[in-house]
PDB file of C-alpha atoms in Angstrom:
ATOM      1  CA  UNK A   1      20.964  84.845  83.949  1.00  0.00           C
ATOM      2  CA  UNK A   2      21.051  86.811  87.717  1.00  0.00           C
ATOM      3  CA  UNK A   3      23.424  87.423  89.721  1.00  0.00           C
ATOM      4  CA  UNK A   4      23.322  84.617  92.687  1.00  0.00           C
ATOM      5  CA  UNK A   5      21.749  82.413  90.051  1.00  0.00           C
ATOM      6  CA  UNK A   6      22.983  79.031  89.728  1.00  0.00           C
ATOM      7  CA  UNK A   7      24.102  77.135  86.880  1.00  0.00           C
ATOM      8  CA  UNK A   8      26.207  73.380  86.161  1.00  0.00           C
ATOM      9  CA  UNK A   9      29.908  73.409  86.054  1.00  0.00           C
ATOM     10  CA  UNK A  10      32.582  70.275  85.366  1.00  0.00           C
ATOM     11  CA  UNK A  11      35.173  70.289  87.141  1.00  0.00           C
ATOM     12  CA  UNK A  12      38.086  67.740  87.816  1.00  0.00           C
ATOM     13  CA  UNK A  13      35.420  65.039  86.109  1.00  0.00           C
ATOM     14  CA  UNK A  14      32.610  65.790  89.182  1.00  0.00           C
ATOM     15  CA  UNK A  15      29.476  67.992  88.060  1.00  0.00           C
ATOM     16  CA  UNK A  16      28.906  71.247  90.203  1.00  0.00           C
ATOM     17  CA  UNK A  17      26.689  73.595  90.924  1.00  0.00           C
ATOM     18  CA  UNK A  18      27.725  77.078  92.084  1.00  0.00           C
ATOM     19  CA  UNK A  19      26.291  80.469  92.598  1.00  0.00           C
ATOM     20  CA  UNK A  20      27.002  82.611  89.653  1.00  0.00           C
ATOM     21  CA  UNK A  21      28.329  85.568  91.614  1.00  0.00           C
ATOM     22  CA  UNK A  22      28.572  89.652  89.723  1.00  0.00           C
ATOM     23  CA  UNK A  23      32.013  91.600  91.772  1.00  0.00           C
ATOM     24  CA  UNK A  24      32.824  94.898  91.440  1.00  0.00           C
ATOM     25  CA  UNK A  25      31.272  98.047  90.672  1.00  0.00           C
ATOM     26  CA  UNK A  26      27.918  97.990  88.862  1.00  0.00           C
ATOM     27  CA  UNK A  27      24.996  96.974  91.316  1.00  0.00           C
ATOM     28  CA  UNK A  28      23.030  94.955  88.396  1.00  0.00           C
ATOM     29  CA  UNK A  29      20.723  91.981  89.154  1.00  0.00           C
ATOM     30  CA  UNK A  30      21.167  90.402  85.592  1.00  0.00           C
ATOM     31  CA  UNK A  31      23.820  89.534  83.360  1.00  0.00           C
ATOM     32  CA  UNK A  32      24.313  91.951  80.512  1.00  0.00           C
ATOM     33  CA  UNK A  33      25.207  89.415  76.936  1.00  0.00           C
ATOM     34  CA  UNK A  34      29.180  90.778  77.473  1.00  0.00           C
ATOM     35  CA  UNK A  35      28.941  88.672  80.676  1.00  0.00           C
ATOM     36  CA  UNK A  36      26.444  86.597  79.458  1.00  0.00           C
ATOM     37  CA  UNK A  37      29.251  85.513  76.994  1.00  0.00           C
ATOM     38  CA  UNK A  38      32.269  84.837  79.553  1.00  0.00           C
ATOM     39  CA  UNK A  39      29.841  82.924  81.810  1.00  0.00           C
ATOM     40  CA  UNK A  40      29.062  80.404  78.913  1.00  0.00           C
ATOM     41  CA  UNK A  41      32.949  80.704  78.554  1.00  0.00           C
ATOM     42  CA  UNK A  42      34.072  79.691  81.497  1.00  0.00           C
ATOM     43  CA  UNK A  43      31.552  77.097  81.930  1.00  0.00           C
ATOM     44  CA  UNK A  44      33.116  75.117  79.334  1.00  0.00           C
ATOM     45  CA  UNK A  45      37.028  75.793  80.930  1.00  0.00           C
ATOM     46  CA  UNK A  46      39.399  72.720  80.999  1.00  0.00           C
ATOM     47  CA  UNK A  47      40.096  73.124  84.360  1.00  0.00           C
ATOM     48  CA  UNK A  48      42.288  69.745  84.331  1.00  0.00           C
ATOM     49  CA  UNK A  49      44.464  72.217  82.458  1.00  0.00           C
ATOM     50  CA  UNK A  50      45.068  74.207  85.482  1.00  0.00           C
ATOM     51  CA  UNK A  51      45.069  71.315  88.190  1.00  0.00           C
ATOM     52  CA  UNK A  52      49.462  71.923  88.990  1.00  0.00           C
ATOM     53  CA  UNK A  53      49.130  76.073  89.421  1.00  0.00           C
ATOM     54  CA  UNK A  54      46.443  74.833  91.863  1.00  0.00           C
ATOM     55  CA  UNK A  55      48.082  72.225  93.575  1.00  0.00           C
ATOM     56  CA  UNK A  56      51.467  74.428  93.606  1.00  0.00           C
ATOM     57  CA  UNK A  57      48.562  77.289  95.176  1.00  0.00           C
ATOM     58  CA  UNK A  58      47.657  75.274  97.953  1.00  0.00           C
ATOM     59  CA  UNK A  59      52.067  73.755  98.729  1.00  0.00           C
ATOM     60  CA  UNK A  60      52.248  78.013  98.529  1.00  0.00           C
ATOM     61  CA  UNK A  61      50.053  78.791 101.672  1.00  0.00           C
ATOM     62  CA  UNK A  62      50.284  75.255 102.809  1.00  0.00           C
ATOM     63  CA  UNK A  63      54.280  76.204 103.615  1.00  0.00           C
ATOM     64  CA  UNK A  64      53.417  79.586 104.824  1.00  0.00           C
ATOM     65  CA  UNK A  65      51.814  78.014 108.206  1.00  0.00           C
ATOM     66  CA  UNK A  66      54.577  75.228 107.977  1.00  0.00           C
ATOM     67  CA  UNK A  67      52.013  72.465 106.946  1.00  0.00           C
ATOM     68  CA  UNK A  68      52.387  69.600 104.729  1.00  0.00           C
ATOM     69  CA  UNK A  69      53.323  69.694 101.595  1.00  0.00           C
ATOM     70  CA  UNK A  70      51.813  67.404  98.570  1.00  0.00           C
ATOM     71  CA  UNK A  71      52.200  66.854  94.670  1.00  0.00           C
ATOM     72  CA  UNK A  72      49.128  64.199  94.680  1.00  0.00           C
ATOM     73  CA  UNK A  73      46.032  66.642  95.767  1.00  0.00           C
ATOM     74  CA  UNK A  74      42.601  64.758  94.438  1.00  0.00           C
ATOM     75  CA  UNK A  75      40.928  68.032  93.527  1.00  0.00           C
ATOM     76  CA  UNK A  76      37.403  66.557  93.149  1.00  0.00           C
ATOM     77  CA  UNK A  77      37.182  66.018  97.095  1.00  0.00           C
ATOM     78  CA  UNK A  78      35.349  68.481  98.658  1.00  0.00           C
ATOM     79  CA  UNK A  79      37.559  69.001 101.578  1.00  0.00           C
ATOM     80  CA  UNK A  80      40.532  69.491  99.150  1.00  0.00           C
ATOM     81  CA  UNK A  81      38.891  71.778  96.339  1.00  0.00           C
ATOM     82  CA  UNK A  82      35.173  72.402  96.619  1.00  0.00           C
ATOM     83  CA  UNK A  83      33.799  75.292  94.013  1.00  0.00           C
ATOM     84  CA  UNK A  84      31.645  77.157  95.115  1.00  0.00           C
ATOM     85  CA  UNK A  85      30.835  80.331  92.820  1.00  0.00           C
ATOM     86  CA  UNK A  86      31.915  82.048  89.476  1.00  0.00           C
ATOM     87  CA  UNK A  87      32.517  85.728  90.284  1.00  0.00           C
ATOM     88  CA  UNK A  88      32.005  87.732  87.436  1.00  0.00           C
ATOM     89  CA  UNK A  89      33.012  91.448  87.073  1.00  0.00           C
ATOM     90  CA  UNK A  90      31.042  93.948  86.311  1.00  0.00           C
ATOM     91  CA  UNK A  91      32.900  97.467  86.460  1.00  0.00           C
ATOM     92  CA  UNK A  92      32.825 100.580  83.531  1.00  0.00           C
ATOM     93  CA  UNK A  93      36.496 101.026  84.109  1.00  0.00           C
ATOM     94  CA  UNK A  94      38.340  97.084  83.353  1.00  0.00           C
ATOM     95  CA  UNK A  95      42.114  97.762  82.778  1.00  0.00           C
ATOM     96  CA  UNK A  96      44.745  95.048  82.586  1.00  0.00           C
ATOM     97  CA  UNK A  97      45.014  94.536  85.943  1.00  0.00           C
ATOM     98  CA  UNK A  98      41.927  93.243  86.436  1.00  0.00           C
ATOM     99  CA  UNK A  99      40.347  89.783  86.042  1.00  0.00           C
ATOM    100  CA  UNK A 100      37.257  89.601  83.704  1.00  0.00           C
ATOM    101  CA  UNK A 101      35.777  85.787  85.113  1.00  0.00           C
ATOM    102  CA  UNK A 102      37.000  83.361  88.003  1.00  0.00           C
ATOM    103  CA  UNK A 103      36.110  80.106  89.954  1.00  0.00           C
ATOM    104  CA  UNK A 104      36.411  80.191  93.725  1.00  0.00           C
ATOM    105  CA  UNK A 105      36.660  77.319  95.913  1.00  0.00           C
ATOM    106  CA  UNK A 106      37.249  76.629  99.057  1.00  0.00           C
ATOM    107  CA  UNK A 107      39.101  74.233 101.042  1.00  0.00           C
ATOM    108  CA  UNK A 108      38.139  72.064 104.523  1.00  0.00           C
ATOM    109  CA  UNK A 109      40.944  70.402 104.765  1.00  0.00           C
ATOM    110  CA  UNK A 110      43.877  72.698 104.114  1.00  0.00           C
ATOM    111  CA  UNK A 111      45.259  76.256 104.780  1.00  0.00           C
ATOM    112  CA  UNK A 112      43.403  77.997 102.891  1.00  0.00           C
ATOM    113  CA  UNK A 113      41.066  80.667 104.663  1.00  0.00           C
ATOM    114  CA  UNK A 114      40.347  82.795 101.619  1.00  0.00           C
ATOM    115  CA  UNK A 115      39.175  79.459  99.281  1.00  0.00           C
ATOM    116  CA  UNK A 116      40.982  79.934  95.567  1.00  0.00           C
ATOM    117  CA  UNK A 117      40.029  81.771  92.913  1.00  0.00           C
ATOM    118  CA  UNK A 118      42.063  80.976  89.934  1.00  0.00           C
ATOM    119  CA  UNK A 119      41.481  83.922  86.853  1.00  0.00           C
ATOM    120  CA  UNK A 120      40.640  84.756  83.479  1.00  0.00           C
ATOM    121  CA  UNK A 121      40.481  87.352  80.885  1.00  0.00           C
ATOM    122  CA  UNK A 122      40.867  87.251  76.836  1.00  0.00           C
ATOM    123  CA  UNK A 123      39.829  83.866  77.721  1.00  0.00           C
ATOM    124  CA  UNK A 124      43.298  83.205  78.817  1.00  0.00           C
ATOM    125  CA  UNK A 125      45.067  82.310  82.867  1.00  0.00           C
ATOM    126  CA  UNK A 126      45.171  85.706  84.760  1.00  0.00           C
ATOM    127  CA  UNK A 127      46.090  84.631  88.121  1.00  0.00           C
ATOM    128  CA  UNK A 128      45.346  82.413  91.613  1.00  0.00           C
ATOM    129  CA  UNK A 129      44.381  83.878  94.595  1.00  0.00           C
ATOM    130  CA  UNK A 130      42.181  84.040  97.941  1.00  0.00           C
ATOM    131  CA  UNK A 131      39.018  85.937  97.342  1.00  0.00           C
ATOM    132  CA  UNK A 132      39.113  89.183  95.872  1.00  0.00           C
ATOM    133  CA  UNK A 133      35.999  90.943  95.096  1.00  0.00           C
ATOM    134  CA  UNK A 134      37.975  93.932  93.073  1.00  0.00           C
ATOM    135  CA  UNK A 135      39.767  90.641  90.925  1.00  0.00           C
ATOM    136  CA  UNK A 136      42.674  92.376  90.639  1.00  0.00           C
ATOM    137  CA  UNK A 137      45.266  91.401  93.401  1.00  0.00           C
ATOM    138  CA  UNK A 138      47.086  88.253  92.370  1.00  0.00           C
ATOM    139  CA  UNK A 139      49.143  86.077  93.892  1.00  0.00           C
ATOM    140  CA  UNK A 140      51.317  84.199  91.750  1.00  0.00           C
ATOM    141  CA  UNK A 141      54.058  86.653  91.639  1.00  0.00           C
ATOM    142  CA  UNK A 142      54.173  85.603  94.901  1.00  0.00           C
ATOM    143  CA  UNK A 143      54.840  81.697  94.114  1.00  0.00           C
ATOM    144  CA  UNK A 144      55.622  81.789  90.390  1.00  0.00           C
ATOM    145  CA  UNK A 145      58.968  80.359  91.893  1.00  0.00           C
ATOM    146  CA  UNK A 146      58.041  78.352  94.691  1.00  0.00           C
ATOM    147  CA  UNK A 147      59.247  74.733  94.417  1.00  0.00           C
ATOM    148  CA  UNK A 148      56.635  72.649  95.677  1.00  0.00           C
TER     149      UNK A 148
END
C-alpha cells in the first residue's frame, strides 16, 4: 500500500472509504510491514467501544463556544462524524507521548473546525483531539472530567 491510497473500513455500522495518510518525519510513500500491520489493525477496531469518548469530545468543543450539547449524536450521520482518513505515524523517534495510528473524521454540523482524531498506540486507545500531524498532542486531560 502507498500513502494516499484508499481503503474500506466499517465504522458505526457504515462502510467507509478513507484515505491512508502517512504523517511524521519520514518521507516514504510506501507503507512498511509495520505500518501495514497498523493499518490492518485499525481497520478491525470496533469504534462503537469509543463512541462515548467521541460524543464527550464533541460536547466539550460545543460547550467552549456555547453551542448545544447532546448525549445522542448519531455518529453514522456524515454531518456529525465523517471518517476521511487513517493517519499512520511514520517516525524514527517514537516516544511515549506519540500515537502510532489514528482515525480522522470531520464534522459539518458541530464546532469541530479541526476534525476529530481518535488515536491508538500499542493496540490501545491513546487519545482524542483535533487534527495533529505529529500525533502527540491530545486533549483528553482537558475534558476527562467534563460532564456532558
